[in-house]
Short mmCIF file of C-alpha atoms and ligand atoms in Angstrom, two decimals:
data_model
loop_
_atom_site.label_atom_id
_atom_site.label_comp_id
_atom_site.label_asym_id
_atom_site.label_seq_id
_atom_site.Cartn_x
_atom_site.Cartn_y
_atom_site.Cartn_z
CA UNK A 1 9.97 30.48 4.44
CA UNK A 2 10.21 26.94 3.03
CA UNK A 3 7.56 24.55 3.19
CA UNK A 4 7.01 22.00 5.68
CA UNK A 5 8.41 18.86 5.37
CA UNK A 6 5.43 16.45 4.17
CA UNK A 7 5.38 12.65 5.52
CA UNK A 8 3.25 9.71 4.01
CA UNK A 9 2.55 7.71 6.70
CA UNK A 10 -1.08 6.48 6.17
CA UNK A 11 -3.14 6.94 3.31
CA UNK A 12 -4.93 10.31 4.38
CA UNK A 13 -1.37 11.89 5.00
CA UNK A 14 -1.94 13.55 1.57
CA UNK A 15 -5.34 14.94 0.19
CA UNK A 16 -8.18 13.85 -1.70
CA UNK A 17 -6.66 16.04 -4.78
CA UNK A 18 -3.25 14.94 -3.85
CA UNK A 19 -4.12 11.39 -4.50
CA UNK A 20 -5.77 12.00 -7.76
CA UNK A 21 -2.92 13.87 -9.04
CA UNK A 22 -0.38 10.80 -7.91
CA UNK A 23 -2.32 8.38 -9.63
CA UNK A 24 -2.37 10.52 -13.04
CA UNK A 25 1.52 10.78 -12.47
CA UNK A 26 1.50 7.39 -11.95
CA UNK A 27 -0.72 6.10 -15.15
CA UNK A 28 1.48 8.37 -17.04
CA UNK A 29 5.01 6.63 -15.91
CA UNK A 30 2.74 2.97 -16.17
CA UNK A 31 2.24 4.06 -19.96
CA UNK A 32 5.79 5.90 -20.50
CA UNK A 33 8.61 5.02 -17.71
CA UNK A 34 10.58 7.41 -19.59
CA UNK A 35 8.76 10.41 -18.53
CA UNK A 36 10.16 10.86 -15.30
CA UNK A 37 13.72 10.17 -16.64
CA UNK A 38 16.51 12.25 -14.24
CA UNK A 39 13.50 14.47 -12.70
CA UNK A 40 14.78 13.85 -9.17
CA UNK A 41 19.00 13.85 -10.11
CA UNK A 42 20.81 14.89 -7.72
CA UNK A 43 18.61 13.30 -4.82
CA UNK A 44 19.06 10.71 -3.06
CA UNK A 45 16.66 8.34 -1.43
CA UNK A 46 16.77 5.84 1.57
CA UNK A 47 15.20 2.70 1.47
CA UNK A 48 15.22 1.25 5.13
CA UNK A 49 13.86 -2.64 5.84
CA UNK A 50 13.13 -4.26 9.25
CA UNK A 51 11.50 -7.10 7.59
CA UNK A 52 11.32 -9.33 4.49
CA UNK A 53 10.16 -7.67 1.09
CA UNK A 54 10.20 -8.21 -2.97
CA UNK A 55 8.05 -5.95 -4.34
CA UNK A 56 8.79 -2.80 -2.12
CA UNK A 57 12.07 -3.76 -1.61
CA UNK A 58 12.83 -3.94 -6.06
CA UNK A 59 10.19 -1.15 -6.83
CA UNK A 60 11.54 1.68 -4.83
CA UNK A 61 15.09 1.43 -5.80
CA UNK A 62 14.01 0.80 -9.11
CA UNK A 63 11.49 3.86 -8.96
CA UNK A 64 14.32 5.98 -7.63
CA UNK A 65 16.73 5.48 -9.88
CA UNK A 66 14.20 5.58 -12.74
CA UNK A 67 13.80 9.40 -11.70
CA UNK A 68 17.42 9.36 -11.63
CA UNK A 69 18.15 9.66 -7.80
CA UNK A 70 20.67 7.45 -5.79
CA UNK A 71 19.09 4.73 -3.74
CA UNK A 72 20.59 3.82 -0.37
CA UNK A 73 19.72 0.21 1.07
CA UNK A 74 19.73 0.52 4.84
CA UNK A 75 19.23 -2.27 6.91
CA UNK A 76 18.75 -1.66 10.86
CA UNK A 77 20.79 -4.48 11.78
CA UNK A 78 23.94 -2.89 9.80
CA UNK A 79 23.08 0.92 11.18
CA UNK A 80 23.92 2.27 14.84
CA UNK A 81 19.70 2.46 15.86
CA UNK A 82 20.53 -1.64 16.45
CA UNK A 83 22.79 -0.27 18.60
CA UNK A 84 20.92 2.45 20.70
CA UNK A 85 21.01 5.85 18.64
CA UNK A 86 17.73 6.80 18.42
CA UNK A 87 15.23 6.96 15.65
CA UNK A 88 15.26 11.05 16.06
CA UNK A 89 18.91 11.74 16.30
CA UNK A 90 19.10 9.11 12.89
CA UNK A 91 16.48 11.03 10.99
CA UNK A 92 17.99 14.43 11.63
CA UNK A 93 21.68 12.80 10.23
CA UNK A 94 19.68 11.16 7.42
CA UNK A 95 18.25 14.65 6.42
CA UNK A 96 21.70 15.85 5.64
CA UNK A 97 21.96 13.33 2.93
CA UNK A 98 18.67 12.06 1.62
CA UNK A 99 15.97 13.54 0.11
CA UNK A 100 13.42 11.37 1.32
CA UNK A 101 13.27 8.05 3.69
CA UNK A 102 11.13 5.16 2.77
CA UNK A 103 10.60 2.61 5.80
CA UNK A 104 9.21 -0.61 6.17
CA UNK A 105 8.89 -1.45 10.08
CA UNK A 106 7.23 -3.55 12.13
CA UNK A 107 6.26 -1.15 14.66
CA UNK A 108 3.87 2.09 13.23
CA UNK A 109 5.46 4.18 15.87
CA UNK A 110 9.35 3.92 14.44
CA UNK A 111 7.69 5.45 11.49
CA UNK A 112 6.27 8.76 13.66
CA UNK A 113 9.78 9.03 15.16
CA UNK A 114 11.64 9.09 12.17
CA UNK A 115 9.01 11.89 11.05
CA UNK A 116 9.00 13.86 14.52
CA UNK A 117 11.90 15.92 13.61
CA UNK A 118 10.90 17.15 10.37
CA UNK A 119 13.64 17.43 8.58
CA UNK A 120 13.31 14.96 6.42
CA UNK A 121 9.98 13.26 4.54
CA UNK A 122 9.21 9.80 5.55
CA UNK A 123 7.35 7.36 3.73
CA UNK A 124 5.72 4.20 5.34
CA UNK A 125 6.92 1.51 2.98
CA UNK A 126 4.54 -1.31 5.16
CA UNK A 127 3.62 -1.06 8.92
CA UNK A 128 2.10 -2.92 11.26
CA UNK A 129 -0.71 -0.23 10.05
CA UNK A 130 -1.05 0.67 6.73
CA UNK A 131 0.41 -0.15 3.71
CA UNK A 132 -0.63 3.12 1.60
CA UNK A 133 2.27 2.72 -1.19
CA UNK A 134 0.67 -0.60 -1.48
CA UNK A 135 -2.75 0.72 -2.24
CA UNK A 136 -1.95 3.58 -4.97
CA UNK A 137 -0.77 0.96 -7.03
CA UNK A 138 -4.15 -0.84 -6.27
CA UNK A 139 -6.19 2.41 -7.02
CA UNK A 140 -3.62 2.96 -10.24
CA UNK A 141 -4.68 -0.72 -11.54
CA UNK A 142 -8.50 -0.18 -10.96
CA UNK A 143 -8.34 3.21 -13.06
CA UNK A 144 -6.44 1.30 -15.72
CA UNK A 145 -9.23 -1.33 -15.60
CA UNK A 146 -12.05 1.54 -15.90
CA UNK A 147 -10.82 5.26 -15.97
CA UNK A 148 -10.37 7.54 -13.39
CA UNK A 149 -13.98 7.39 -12.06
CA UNK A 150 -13.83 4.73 -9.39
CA UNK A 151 -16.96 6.16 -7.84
CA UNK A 152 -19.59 3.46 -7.79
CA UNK A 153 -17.49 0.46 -7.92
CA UNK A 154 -17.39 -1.55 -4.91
CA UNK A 155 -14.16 -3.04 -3.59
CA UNK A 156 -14.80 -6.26 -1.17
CA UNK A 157 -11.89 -7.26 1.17
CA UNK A 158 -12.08 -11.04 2.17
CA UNK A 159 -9.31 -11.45 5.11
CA UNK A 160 -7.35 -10.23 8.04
CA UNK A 161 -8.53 -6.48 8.63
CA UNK A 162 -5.09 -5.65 8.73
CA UNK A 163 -2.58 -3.34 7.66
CA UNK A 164 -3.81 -3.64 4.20
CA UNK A 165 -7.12 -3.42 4.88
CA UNK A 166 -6.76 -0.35 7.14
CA UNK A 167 -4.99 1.36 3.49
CA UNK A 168 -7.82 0.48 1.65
CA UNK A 169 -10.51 1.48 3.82
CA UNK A 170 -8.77 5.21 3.74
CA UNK A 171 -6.86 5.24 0.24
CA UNK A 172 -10.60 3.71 -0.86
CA UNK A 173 -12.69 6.00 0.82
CA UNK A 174 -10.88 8.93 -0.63
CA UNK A 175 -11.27 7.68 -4.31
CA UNK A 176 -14.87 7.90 -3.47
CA UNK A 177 -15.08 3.51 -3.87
CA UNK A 178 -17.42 1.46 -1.72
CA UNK A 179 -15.27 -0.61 0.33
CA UNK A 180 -16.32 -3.21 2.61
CA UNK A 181 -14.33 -5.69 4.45
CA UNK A 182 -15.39 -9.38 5.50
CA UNK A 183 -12.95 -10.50 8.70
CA UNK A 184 -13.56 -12.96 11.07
CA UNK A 185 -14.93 -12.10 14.86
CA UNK A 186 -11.56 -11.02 16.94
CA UNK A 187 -9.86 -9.56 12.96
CA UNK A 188 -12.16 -6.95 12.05
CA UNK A 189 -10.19 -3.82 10.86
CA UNK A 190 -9.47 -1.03 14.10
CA UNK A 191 -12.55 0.90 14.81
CA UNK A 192 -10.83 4.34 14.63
CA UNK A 193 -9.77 3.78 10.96
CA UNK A 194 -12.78 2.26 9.83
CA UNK A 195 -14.45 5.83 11.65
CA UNK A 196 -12.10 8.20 9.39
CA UNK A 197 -13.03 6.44 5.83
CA UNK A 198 -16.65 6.81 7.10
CA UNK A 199 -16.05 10.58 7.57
CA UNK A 200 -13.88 10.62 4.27
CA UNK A 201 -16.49 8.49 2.27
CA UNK A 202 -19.05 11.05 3.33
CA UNK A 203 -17.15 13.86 1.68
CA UNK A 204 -16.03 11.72 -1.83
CA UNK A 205 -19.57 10.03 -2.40
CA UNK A 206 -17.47 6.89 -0.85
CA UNK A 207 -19.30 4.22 1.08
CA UNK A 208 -17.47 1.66 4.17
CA UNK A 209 -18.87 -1.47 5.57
CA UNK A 210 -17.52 -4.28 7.88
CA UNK A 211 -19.11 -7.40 8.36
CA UNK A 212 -18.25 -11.37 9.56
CA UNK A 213 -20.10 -12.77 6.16
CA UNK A 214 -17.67 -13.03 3.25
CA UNK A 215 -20.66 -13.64 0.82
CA UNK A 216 -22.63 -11.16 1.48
CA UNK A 217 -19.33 -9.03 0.99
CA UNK A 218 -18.76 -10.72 -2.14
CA UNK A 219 -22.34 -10.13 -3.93
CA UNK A 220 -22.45 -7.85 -7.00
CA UNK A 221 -18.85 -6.91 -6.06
CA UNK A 222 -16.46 -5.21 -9.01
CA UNK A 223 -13.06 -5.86 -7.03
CA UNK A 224 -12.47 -9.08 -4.56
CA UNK A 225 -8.85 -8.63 -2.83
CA UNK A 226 -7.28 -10.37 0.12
CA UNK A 227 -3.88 -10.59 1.79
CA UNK A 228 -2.28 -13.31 3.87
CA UNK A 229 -3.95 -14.81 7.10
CA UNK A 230 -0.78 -14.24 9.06
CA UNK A 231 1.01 -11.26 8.17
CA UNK A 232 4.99 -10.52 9.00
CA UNK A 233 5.42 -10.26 12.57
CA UNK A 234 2.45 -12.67 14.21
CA UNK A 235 4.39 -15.68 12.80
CA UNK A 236 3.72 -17.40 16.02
CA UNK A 237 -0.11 -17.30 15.50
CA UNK A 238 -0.41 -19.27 12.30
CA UNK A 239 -2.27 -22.57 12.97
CA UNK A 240 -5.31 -20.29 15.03
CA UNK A 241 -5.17 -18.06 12.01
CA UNK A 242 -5.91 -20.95 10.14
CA UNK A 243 -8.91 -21.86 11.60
CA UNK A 244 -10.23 -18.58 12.17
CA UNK A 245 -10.03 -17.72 8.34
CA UNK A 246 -11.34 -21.33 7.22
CA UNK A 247 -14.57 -19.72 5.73
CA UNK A 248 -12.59 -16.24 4.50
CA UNK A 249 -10.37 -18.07 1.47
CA UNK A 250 -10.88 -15.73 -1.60
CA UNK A 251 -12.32 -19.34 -3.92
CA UNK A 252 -14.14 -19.85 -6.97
CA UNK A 253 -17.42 -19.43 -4.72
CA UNK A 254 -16.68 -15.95 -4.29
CA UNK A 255 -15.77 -15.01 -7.51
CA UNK A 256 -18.82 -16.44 -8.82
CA UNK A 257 -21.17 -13.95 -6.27
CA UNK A 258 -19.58 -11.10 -7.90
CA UNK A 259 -20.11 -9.37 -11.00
CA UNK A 260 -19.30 -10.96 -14.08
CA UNK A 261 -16.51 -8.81 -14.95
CA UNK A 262 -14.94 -9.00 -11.41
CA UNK A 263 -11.03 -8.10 -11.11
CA UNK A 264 -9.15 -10.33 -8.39
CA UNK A 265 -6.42 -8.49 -6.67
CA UNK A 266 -3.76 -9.74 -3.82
CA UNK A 267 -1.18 -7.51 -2.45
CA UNK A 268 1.32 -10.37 -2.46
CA UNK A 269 3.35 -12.65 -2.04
CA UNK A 270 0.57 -15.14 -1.75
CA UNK A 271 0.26 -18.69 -0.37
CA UNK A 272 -2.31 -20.53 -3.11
CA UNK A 273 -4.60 -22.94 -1.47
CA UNK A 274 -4.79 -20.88 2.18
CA UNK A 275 -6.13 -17.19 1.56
CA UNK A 276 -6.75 -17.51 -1.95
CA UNK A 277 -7.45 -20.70 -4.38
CA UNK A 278 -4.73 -21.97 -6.99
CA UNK A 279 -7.85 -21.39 -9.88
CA UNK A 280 -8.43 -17.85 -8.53
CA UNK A 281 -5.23 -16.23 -8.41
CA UNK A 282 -4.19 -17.78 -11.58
CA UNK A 283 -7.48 -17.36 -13.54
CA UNK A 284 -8.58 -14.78 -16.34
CA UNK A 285 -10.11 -12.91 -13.30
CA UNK A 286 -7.05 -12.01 -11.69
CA UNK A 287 -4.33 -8.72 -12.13
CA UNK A 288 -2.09 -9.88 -9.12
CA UNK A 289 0.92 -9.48 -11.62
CA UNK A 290 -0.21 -5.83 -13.48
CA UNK A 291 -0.80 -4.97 -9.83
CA UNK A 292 2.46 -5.63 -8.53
CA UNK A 293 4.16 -4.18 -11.12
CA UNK A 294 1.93 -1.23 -11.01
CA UNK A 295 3.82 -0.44 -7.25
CA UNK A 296 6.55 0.80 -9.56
CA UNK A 297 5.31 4.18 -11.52
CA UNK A 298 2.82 4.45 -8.20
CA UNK A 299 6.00 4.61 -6.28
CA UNK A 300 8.03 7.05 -8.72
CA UNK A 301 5.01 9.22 -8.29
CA UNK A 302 4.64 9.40 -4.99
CA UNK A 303 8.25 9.95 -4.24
CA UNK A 304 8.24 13.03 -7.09
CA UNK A 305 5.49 14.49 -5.27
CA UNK A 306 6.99 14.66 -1.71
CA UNK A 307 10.64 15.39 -3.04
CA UNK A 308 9.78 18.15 -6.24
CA UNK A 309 6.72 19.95 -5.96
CA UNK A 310 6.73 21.76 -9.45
CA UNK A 311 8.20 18.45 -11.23
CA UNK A 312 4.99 16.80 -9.26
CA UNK A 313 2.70 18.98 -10.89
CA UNK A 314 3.78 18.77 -14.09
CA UNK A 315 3.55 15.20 -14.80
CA UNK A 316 0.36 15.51 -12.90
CA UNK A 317 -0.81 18.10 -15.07
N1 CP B 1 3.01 -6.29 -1.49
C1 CP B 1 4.20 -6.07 -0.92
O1 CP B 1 4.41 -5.09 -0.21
O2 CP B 1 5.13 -7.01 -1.23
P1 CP B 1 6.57 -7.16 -0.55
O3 CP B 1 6.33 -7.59 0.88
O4 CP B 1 7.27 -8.22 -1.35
O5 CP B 1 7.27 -5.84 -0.59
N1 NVA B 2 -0.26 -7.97 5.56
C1 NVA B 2 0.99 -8.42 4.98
C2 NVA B 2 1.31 -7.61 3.78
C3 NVA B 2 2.58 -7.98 3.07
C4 NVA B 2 2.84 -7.13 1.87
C5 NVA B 2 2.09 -8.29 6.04
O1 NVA B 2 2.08 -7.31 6.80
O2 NVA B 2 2.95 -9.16 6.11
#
């Protein structure tokens, strides 16, 4: 019998051990992009967009063709799903060629159909959701800040509970971090998610807060983060973002609240001056850039693991 196919939708699609062993894959192709040279030949790997990217859009074609699979750009507007064949019946083609799907929608749900049929393994390349490639390359830059043992170190989120937040509640949670999010009344992160870390923090020595105070968020933390007020898709609600996020701007205020030794991270792209000062982003605090380029090996490893089981565990070994 063969295996079922595996998806990575959200962050907690894979396992506590699972996770650990992509980010020692991943550290490994951070410190020696050559060591998953031609693992996945052969394969090849969509890479689907319904909205605007750089990052995700460069680092997964680069990541697959670093392991020496063929990466296929697919945008919806050029495919026949703009034109009524369904998400399913695409999928089960798709499986026929690819070895894996990457997708970057604005609707979660596209991403379950495209998984429903099982034929082929879907990755969520950015949801309205979660954003979990987004946050192994997070996890991958802490450990190269401090080791492997995250435990203890508290990560405050200062923003929109959003997709991003959602990731790093769970992909947090199950690195056994303290994660606690700041948001505005009316953009706290959903309920339901911010249940499961809880239950997943209890099992990984993990902790998960929400509150409305960005200060008291801030104080003693070893990680400050934040992502755009108005994320891809809620274009129209910019100027009451903007006031509802007035007091939620990751600043020199913050920074100063947190430990000495604080590291600054932002998913990115960022908009200096709104969700995060010019001084911040651009002082000796921040990794924005190793961070961003960490989404490549984090990537590479991921896609190994879901596409080559034994190659997986022997770059994870
Ligand atoms: N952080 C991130 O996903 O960036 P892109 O939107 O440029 O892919
Ligand atoms: N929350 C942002 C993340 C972009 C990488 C968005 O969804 O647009």
């Amino acid at each position: 019998m063969t295996a079922p196919v595996r998806h990575f939708l959200r962050d907690d699609d894979i396992t506590v051990e699972e996770q650990e062993a992509v980010l020692v894959a991943a550290e490994r192709l951070a410190r020696d992009p050559r060591a998953g040279a031609g693992l996945l030949s052969g394969t090849a790997i969509g890479l689907y967009f319904e909205k605007h990217s750089l990052r995700t859009r460069v680092s997964s074609e680069v990541a697959a063709s670093r392991l020496g699979a063929h990466p296929v750009q697919l945008r919806r507007e050029e495919l026949q799903l703009a034109r009524g064949e369904t998400l399913e019946d695409s999928a089960r083609v798709l499986a026929g060629y690819l070895g894996l799907l990457m997708g970057r929608v604005y609707d979660h749900a596209t991403l379950s159909a495209l998984a429903a049929p099982g034929t082929l393994p879907v990755v969520n390349g950015l949801s309205d959701r979660f954003h979990p490639l987004q946050v192994l390359a997070d996890l991958l830059t802490m450990r190269m800040e401090w080791g492997a043992d995250l435990r203890e170190r508290t990560l405050a989120y200062v923003g929109d509970g959003n997709n991003v937040a959602a990731s790093l509640l769970l992909g947090g949670a199950m690195a056994g971090l303290r994660v606690v999010v700041a948001a505005p009344s009316g953009y706290a992160p959903d309920g339901g998610v911010v249940a499961e870390a809880m239950a997943i923090a209890a099992t990984t020595g993990g902790d998960v807060a929400v509150t409305e105070d960005a200060s008291e968020a801030a104080d003693g933390a070893d990680v400050l983060y934040t992502d755009v007020w108005t994320s891809m898709g809620m274009e129209g609600e910019e100027e009451t973002r903007r006031d509802a996020f007035a007091g939620f701007r990751l600043d020199a205020g913050l920074v100063a609240r947190a430990r000495p030794d604080v590291v600054v991270l932002h998913c990115l792209p960022a908009h200096r001056g709104e969700e995060i000062a010019a001084d911040v982003i651009d002082g000796p605090h921040s990794r924005v850039f190793a961070q961003a380029h960490n989404r490549l090996p984090a990537t590479a490893a991921l896609f190994l693991m879901l596409c080559d089981a034994a190659a997986f565990r022997e770059l994870s070994a």
